[in-house]
């Protein structure tokens, strides 16, 4: 059972949230708060697993609450509630960079029943992910399950059959298609053998490209410059001319660490698909631009990409890369049908890169629910491109990277803190 505290100054919205949560199995509402100060007091006393946090409350605002929670030894998962406005998107991005688990926007419908259902649809996959994260961490903390790990059903080094430690999680959710009560993370339902679970034990050794066992360097492979524990397979035959990144839940926080760590003279363009609705991607790009040596903008139709520039796909729309007659790379922005229940979709972008720029890209799949990006990575790999994934230990949700790893498509699993160094070394 996931315990939830509702923090919002609106009595009407608290009632809608309460009714939505009561319709979700495995959820227990333990309290409500009408302002930030009261929320902190109840969080301390009730120790909820999840806090739904309105960002604009009296007495103490949502950002102040989040900042104080970060200093606590046990911080609950926080889902921020955002207004679908420019100001709402800006403060939401700050909250996500500050460690919020996810966000949803307040419904914009006049019907209470419709608003309740939209909230329920947005919250259900978040609660499933949190339940799985709690269960997996509980298993990992059990001394019986510690030690070398074999895949489920296989014999462990000590003999006997290894207990299954990876628990599947629903990849339901939207990513910019239905804007009311929209979730940050996007994912269609992943196959049963390739569904995701949130990151588990932060102290585990990062997994290698395909398995979590000790990696042996094949001929021509190299380790990243910062750690002997991370292996990257041999570099591609030609230097990448484009960096493409796919990311979802936990993305703003991860990108705020990766993008500012890349050098301003990286030498190639960067394209990013972050599952988000409109307005929020522009705020994300603006926030990253203020912190980075690279120039970061939200992509627009007809742009010709430039080296040392980062282009974020606009929320609620697809982004496609095309080869131009003059040898450059152009961007097309479309309203084509969602893929993997996502728009923008990682697969959509990666497929266009594989088609128009074969063998010229370095792909990176980072934290997020579902399996968006796996098919696109497969196409990129067929053309000779490389793919790195964010390792399990540093993902908020190890869904998209896990799908790539289990498909045998990852050339390296890299901790978030080392991703910029790994990417830069491959590009240069």
C-alpha positions as CSV (number, residue, x, y, z in Angstrom):
1,X,0.0,0.0,0.0
2,X,1.4,3.4,-1.0
3,X,0.6,6.1,1.5
4,X,-0.2,9.5,0.1
5,X,-0.4,13.1,1.5
6,X,-2.4,15.7,-0.5
7,X,-1.0,19.2,-0.2
8,X,-3.1,21.9,-1.9
9,X,-4.7,25.1,-0.8
10,X,-7.9,24.5,-2.8
11,X,-10.5,22.5,-1.0
12,X,-12.2,21.6,-4.3
13,X,-9.0,20.3,-5.8
14,X,-8.2,18.3,-2.6
15,X,-11.5,16.7,-2.9
16,X,-11.0,15.8,-6.6
17,X,-7.5,14.4,-5.8
18,X,-8.9,12.4,-2.9
19,X,-11.7,10.9,-5.1
20,X,-9.1,10.1,-7.9
21,X,-6.7,8.4,-5.5
22,X,-9.5,6.4,-3.8
23,X,-10.2,4.8,-7.2
24,X,-6.6,3.5,-7.5
25,X,-5.8,0.1,-6.0
26,X,-3.0,0.0,-3.5
27,X,-3.3,3.6,-2.5
28,X,-4.0,4.9,1.0
29,X,-4.6,8.6,1.7
30,X,-3.1,9.4,5.1
31,X,-3.6,13.1,5.3
32,X,-4.2,16.5,3.7
33,X,-2.6,19.9,4.1
34,X,-3.9,23.3,2.9
35,X,-0.5,25.1,3.0
36,X,3.2,24.4,2.8
37,X,4.0,24.7,6.5
38,X,1.2,22.3,7.5
39,X,2.4,19.9,4.7
40,X,5.9,19.8,6.3
41,X,4.5,19.1,9.7
42,X,2.3,16.2,8.4
43,X,5.1,14.8,6.3
44,X,7.3,14.6,9.4
45,X,4.5,13.0,11.5
46,X,2.9,10.7,8.9
47,X,6.0,9.7,6.8
48,X,4.0,9.2,3.5
49,X,5.5,7.4,0.5
50,X,4.1,10.1,-1.8
51,X,3.2,13.8,-1.6
52,X,1.1,15.5,-4.2
53,X,2.3,19.0,-3.9
54,X,0.7,22.2,-5.2
55,X,3.5,24.6,-6.2
56,X,1.6,27.7,-5.3
57,X,0.3,27.6,-1.7
58,X,0.0,30.2,1.1
59,X,2.3,30.4,4.2
60,X,5.0,28.3,2.5
61,X,5.2,27.6,-1.2
62,X,5.7,24.3,-2.9
63,X,9.2,25.0,-3.9
64,X,10.1,25.9,-0.3
65,X,8.6,22.7,0.8
66,X,10.6,20.7,-1.7
67,X,13.8,22.5,-0.8
68,X,13.3,21.6,2.9
69,X,12.4,18.0,2.1
70,X,15.7,17.5,0.2
71,X,17.5,18.1,3.4
72,X,15.6,15.3,5.2
73,X,17.2,11.8,5.6
74,X,14.0,10.3,4.2
75,X,12.5,12.3,1.4
76,X,9.2,11.0,0.1
77,X,8.5,10.9,-3.6
78,X,6.9,14.2,-4.7
79,X,4.6,14.7,-7.6
80,X,4.1,18.4,-8.2
81,X,0.8,19.8,-9.4
82,X,1.3,22.5,-12.0
83,X,-0.8,25.0,-13.8
84,X,-0.7,24.7,-17.6
85,X,0.8,28.2,-18.0
86,X,4.2,29.6,-18.8
87,X,4.8,30.5,-15.2
88,X,3.5,27.1,-14.2
89,X,5.9,25.3,-16.6
90,X,8.9,27.4,-15.4
91,X,8.4,26.6,-11.7
92,X,7.6,23.0,-12.5
93,X,11.0,22.6,-14.3
94,X,12.7,24.1,-11.2
95,X,10.9,21.5,-9.0
96,X,11.9,18.6,-11.2
97,X,15.5,19.8,-11.2
98,X,15.2,20.0,-7.5
99,X,14.3,16.3,-7.2
100,X,10.5,16.0,-7.7
101,X,9.7,12.6,-9.0
102,X,7.2,13.7,-11.6
103,X,4.5,16.3,-12.3
104,X,0.9,16.5,-13.5
105,X,-1.1,19.5,-14.6
106,X,-4.4,20.5,-13.1
107,X,-7.3,19.5,-15.3
108,X,-8.8,22.2,-17.4
109,X,-12.3,20.7,-17.8
110,X,-15.5,22.1,-16.3
111,X,-16.8,18.6,-15.3
112,X,-15.7,17.4,-11.9
113,X,-16.2,13.8,-13.0
114,X,-13.9,14.3,-16.1
115,X,-11.3,16.1,-13.9
116,X,-11.3,13.3,-11.4
117,X,-10.9,10.7,-14.2
118,X,-8.0,12.7,-15.7
119,X,-6.2,12.8,-12.4
120,X,-6.7,9.1,-11.8
121,X,-5.3,8.3,-15.3
122,X,-2.3,10.5,-14.6
123,X,-1.6,9.2,-11.1
124,X,-2.1,5.5,-11.7
125,X,1.3,4.7,-13.4
126,X,3.1,6.9,-10.9
127,X,1.7,4.9,-8.0
128,X,2.6,1.7,-9.7
129,X,6.2,2.8,-10.2
130,X,6.5,3.8,-6.6
131,X,5.1,0.6,-5.4
132,X,7.6,-1.4,-7.4
133,X,10.5,0.8,-6.3
134,X,9.5,0.2,-2.6
135,X,9.1,-3.6,-3.2
136,X,12.4,-3.9,-5.0
137,X,14.3,-2.0,-2.4
138,X,12.8,-4.2,0.3
139,X,14.0,-7.3,-1.5
140,X,17.5,-5.8,-1.9
141,X,17.7,-5.0,1.8
142,X,16.9,-8.6,2.6
143,X,20.3,-10.3,3.3
144,X,19.1,-13.5,1.7
145,X,18.9,-11.9,-1.7
146,X,22.3,-10.2,-1.6
147,X,25.3,-11.6,-3.4
148,X,26.0,-12.4,-7.0
149,X,22.9,-12.2,-9.1
150,X,21.9,-14.4,-12.0
151,X,19.0,-13.6,-14.3
152,X,15.7,-14.9,-13.1
153,X,15.4,-18.7,-13.4
154,X,19.2,-19.2,-13.9
155,X,21.5,-20.7,-11.3
156,X,23.5,-18.3,-9.2
157,X,27.3,-18.7,-8.6
158,X,26.5,-20.3,-5.2
159,X,24.2,-22.8,-6.8
160,X,20.4,-23.0,-6.7
161,X,18.0,-20.8,-8.6
162,X,18.4,-17.0,-8.2
163,X,15.3,-15.2,-6.7
164,X,13.8,-12.8,-9.2
165,X,14.9,-9.3,-8.1
166,X,13.6,-7.3,-11.1
167,X,9.9,-6.6,-10.9
168,X,8.0,-5.4,-13.9
169,X,6.1,-2.1,-13.9
170,X,3.4,-0.8,-16.0
171,X,4.5,1.6,-18.7
172,X,1.1,3.3,-18.9
173,X,0.8,7.0,-19.1
174,X,0.7,9.9,-21.5
175,X,3.4,12.3,-22.8
176,X,1.9,15.4,-24.3
177,X,-1.1,14.1,-26.1
178,X,-4.0,14.8,-23.7
179,X,-2.9,18.0,-22.1
180,X,-5.2,18.2,-19.0
181,X,-3.8,16.3,-16.0
182,X,-0.9,15.4,-18.2
183,X,2.0,13.4,-16.8
184,X,5.7,14.3,-17.4
185,X,6.6,10.7,-18.3
186,X,5.4,9.0,-21.4
187,X,5.3,5.3,-22.2
188,X,3.1,2.8,-24.0
189,X,2.7,-0.5,-22.4
190,X,6.0,-2.4,-22.6
191,X,6.1,-6.1,-23.4
192,X,5.8,-8.3,-20.3
193,X,9.5,-9.3,-20.5
194,X,10.7,-5.8,-21.1
195,X,8.8,-3.6,-18.6
196,X,10.6,-1.2,-16.4
197,X,11.1,-0.8,-12.7
198,X,12.4,2.3,-10.8
199,X,16.0,2.5,-9.8
200,X,16.7,0.3,-6.8
201,X,19.8,0.3,-4.6
202,X,22.0,3.4,-5.1
203,X,25.0,1.5,-3.8
204,X,24.9,-1.3,-6.4
205,X,27.7,-1.6,-8.9
206,X,26.4,-0.1,-12.2
207,X,25.4,-2.7,-14.7
208,X,27.3,-3.2,-17.9
209,X,26.0,-3.0,-21.4
210,X,23.7,-6.0,-21.2
211,X,24.1,-7.6,-17.8
212,X,24.9,-6.6,-14.2
213,X,27.8,-9.0,-13.9
214,X,31.5,-8.1,-13.9
215,X,32.4,-6.9,-17.3
216,X,35.4,-8.3,-19.3
217,X,36.8,-5.9,-21.8
218,X,36.6,-7.3,-25.4
219,X,39.3,-6.5,-27.9
220,X,39.2,-2.9,-28.9
221,X,37.0,-1.8,-26.0
222,X,37.9,0.9,-23.5
223,X,36.8,2.1,-20.0
224,X,35.5,5.6,-19.4
225,X,38.2,8.0,-18.1
226,X,36.6,8.4,-14.7
227,X,36.1,4.9,-13.4
228,X,37.3,1.4,-14.0
229,X,33.9,0.0,-13.3
230,X,32.2,1.3,-16.5
231,X,33.0,-0.3,-19.8
232,X,32.4,1.2,-23.2
233,X,32.6,-1.0,-26.3
234,X,34.9,-0.1,-29.1
235,X,34.4,3.3,-30.7
236,X,32.3,3.6,-33.9
237,X,34.1,3.4,-37.3
238,X,33.5,7.1,-37.9
239,X,33.2,10.0,-35.4
240,X,29.6,10.8,-34.6
241,X,28.3,13.9,-36.2
242,X,25.2,14.1,-34.1
243,X,24.2,13.3,-30.5
244,X,20.6,12.2,-29.9
245,X,19.1,11.7,-26.5
246,X,15.8,10.1,-25.4
247,X,14.6,10.6,-21.9
248,X,11.4,10.7,-19.8
249,X,10.6,10.4,-16.0
250,X,13.4,12.1,-14.1
251,X,14.6,13.8,-17.2
252,X,14.8,17.5,-16.2
253,X,17.0,16.6,-13.2
254,X,19.2,14.3,-15.3
255,X,19.6,16.7,-18.1
256,X,20.4,19.5,-15.7
257,X,23.5,17.5,-14.8
258,X,24.4,16.1,-18.2
259,X,24.0,19.1,-20.6
260,X,25.9,21.7,-18.4
261,X,28.7,19.2,-18.1
262,X,29.3,19.0,-21.8
263,X,32.0,21.3,-23.2
264,X,31.0,24.4,-25.2
265,X,33.1,23.2,-28.1
266,X,31.6,19.7,-28.3
267,X,31.7,20.1,-32.0
268,X,28.4,18.5,-33.0
269,X,24.6,19.3,-32.6
270,X,22.5,17.6,-29.9
271,X,18.9,16.6,-30.3
272,X,16.7,15.8,-27.3
273,X,13.3,14.1,-26.9
274,X,12.0,14.6,-23.4
275,X,8.4,13.4,-22.9
276,X,6.6,16.6,-21.9
277,X,3.5,18.6,-22.9
278,X,3.6,22.0,-24.6
279,X,5.1,25.0,-22.7
280,X,7.2,22.8,-20.4
281,X,9.8,21.9,-23.0
282,X,10.4,25.6,-23.7
283,X,10.9,26.2,-20.0
284,X,13.2,23.2,-19.8
285,X,15.3,24.5,-22.7
286,X,15.5,28.0,-21.2
287,X,16.6,26.5,-17.8
288,X,19.3,24.4,-19.4
289,X,20.5,27.3,-21.6
290,X,21.2,29.4,-18.5
291,X,23.4,26.7,-17.0
292,X,25.3,25.4,-20.1
293,X,28.2,26.4,-22.2
294,X,26.2,25.0,-25.2
295,X,23.3,26.9,-26.6
296,X,20.0,25.2,-25.7
297,X,16.7,26.1,-27.4
298,X,13.3,24.5,-28.1
299,X,13.4,23.2,-31.7
300,X,11.3,24.9,-34.4
301,X,10.3,23.7,-37.9
302,X,12.8,24.5,-40.6
303,X,15.8,25.0,-38.4
304,X,19.2,23.9,-39.7
305,X,21.1,22.5,-36.7
306,X,24.4,23.9,-35.8
307,X,27.4,22.4,-33.9
308,X,27.4,23.2,-30.2
309,X,23.7,23.8,-30.1
310,X,21.1,21.7,-28.3
311,X,17.6,21.3,-29.7
312,X,14.8,20.1,-27.5
313,X,11.7,18.6,-29.2
314,X,8.6,20.8,-28.6
315,X,6.1,19.3,-26.2
316,X,3.2,17.5,-27.8
317,X,4.8,17.3,-31.2
318,X,7.3,15.0,-33.0
319,X,10.7,16.1,-34.1
320,X,12.4,14.6,-37.2
321,X,15.9,15.1,-38.6
322,X,16.5,15.2,-42.3
323,X,19.6,15.4,-44.5
324,X,19.8,18.6,-46.6
325,X,21.1,19.0,-50.1
326,X,23.9,21.3,-48.8
327,X,25.1,18.6,-46.4
328,X,23.5,20.1,-43.3
329,X,20.9,18.6,-41.0
330,X,17.4,20.1,-41.0
331,X,14.6,19.8,-38.5
332,X,10.9,19.0,-39.2
333,X,8.2,19.3,-36.5
334,X,5.1,17.3,-37.1
335,X,1.8,16.3,-35.6
336,X,1.9,12.7,-36.8
337,X,0.2,10.1,-34.7
338,X,1.8,9.3,-31.3
339,X,4.2,6.4,-31.1
340,X,4.4,4.3,-27.9
341,X,1.7,6.6,-26.6
342,X,4.2,9.4,-26.8
343,X,4.4,12.7,-28.7
344,X,7.2,13.6,-29.0
345,X,8.6,10.1,-29.4
346,X,12.2,8.9,-29.2
347,X,11.6,6.2,-31.8
348,X,10.2,8.8,-34.2
349,X,13.4,10.9,-34.0
350,X,15.8,8.0,-34.0
351,X,14.2,6.4,-37.0
352,X,14.6,9.6,-39.0
353,X,18.2,9.8,-38.0
354,X,18.8,6.2,-39.0
355,X,17.2,6.9,-42.4
356,X,18.8,10.2,-43.3
357,X,22.1,10.1,-41.4
358,X,23.1,6.5,-41.2
359,X,26.0,5.7,-39.0
360,X,26.6,9.3,-38.0
361,X,24.9,9.5,-34.6
362,X,25.6,8.6,-31.0
363,X,22.4,7.7,-29.2
364,X,21.9,8.0,-25.4
365,X,18.9,6.5,-23.6
366,X,18.3,7.9,-20.1
367,X,15.9,7.5,-17.2
368,X,12.2,7.0,-18.1
369,X,9.2,4.6,-18.1
370,X,8.4,2.3,-20.9
371,X,10.4,1.3,-24.0
372,X,10.2,4.3,-26.3
373,X,13.5,4.5,-28.1
374,X,14.3,0.7,-28.3
375,X,13.1,0.3,-31.9
376,X,14.9,3.5,-32.9
377,X,18.1,2.4,-31.3
378,X,17.8,-0.9,-33.2
379,X,17.6,0.9,-36.5
380,X,20.5,3.2,-35.6
381,X,22.7,0.2,-34.6
382,X,22.0,-1.4,-38.0
383,X,23.6,1.6,-39.6
384,X,26.7,1.5,-37.4
385,X,25.8,4.0,-34.8
386,X,26.5,3.5,-31.0
387,X,24.2,3.7,-28.1
388,X,24.9,4.4,-24.4
389,X,22.3,3.9,-21.6
390,X,22.1,5.5,-18.2
391,X,22.9,2.9,-15.6
392,X,20.2,1.5,-13.3
393,X,21.6,2.9,-10.1
394,X,21.3,6.5,-11.2
395,X,17.9,6.3,-13.0
396,X,14.7,7.5,-11.4
397,X,12.9,4.9,-13.4
398,X,15.0,2.2,-15.2
399,X,12.5,1.5,-18.0
400,X,13.7,2.9,-21.3
401,X,17.4,2.0,-20.6
402,X,16.5,-1.4,-19.4
403,X,14.5,-2.1,-22.6
404,X,17.6,-1.2,-24.7
405,X,19.9,-3.3,-22.5
406,X,17.7,-6.4,-22.6
407,X,17.4,-6.1,-26.4
408,X,21.2,-6.3,-26.5
409,X,21.6,-2.9,-28.1
410,X,23.6,-1.0,-25.4
411,X,27.3,-0.3,-26.0
412,X,27.7,0.8,-22.4
413,X,25.8,1.5,-19.2
414,X,27.1,4.7,-17.7
415,X,26.3,6.5,-14.4
416,X,24.8,9.9,-14.8
417,X,27.8,11.6,-13.2
418,X,30.0,10.1,-15.8
419,X,27.8,10.4,-18.9
420,X,29.2,13.7,-20.1
421,X,32.8,12.4,-20.0
422,X,31.8,9.2,-21.8
423,X,29.9,11.0,-24.5
424,X,32.7,13.6,-25.0
425,X,35.4,11.0,-25.3
426,X,33.4,9.1,-28.0
427,X,32.7,12.2,-30.0
428,X,36.2,13.5,-29.9
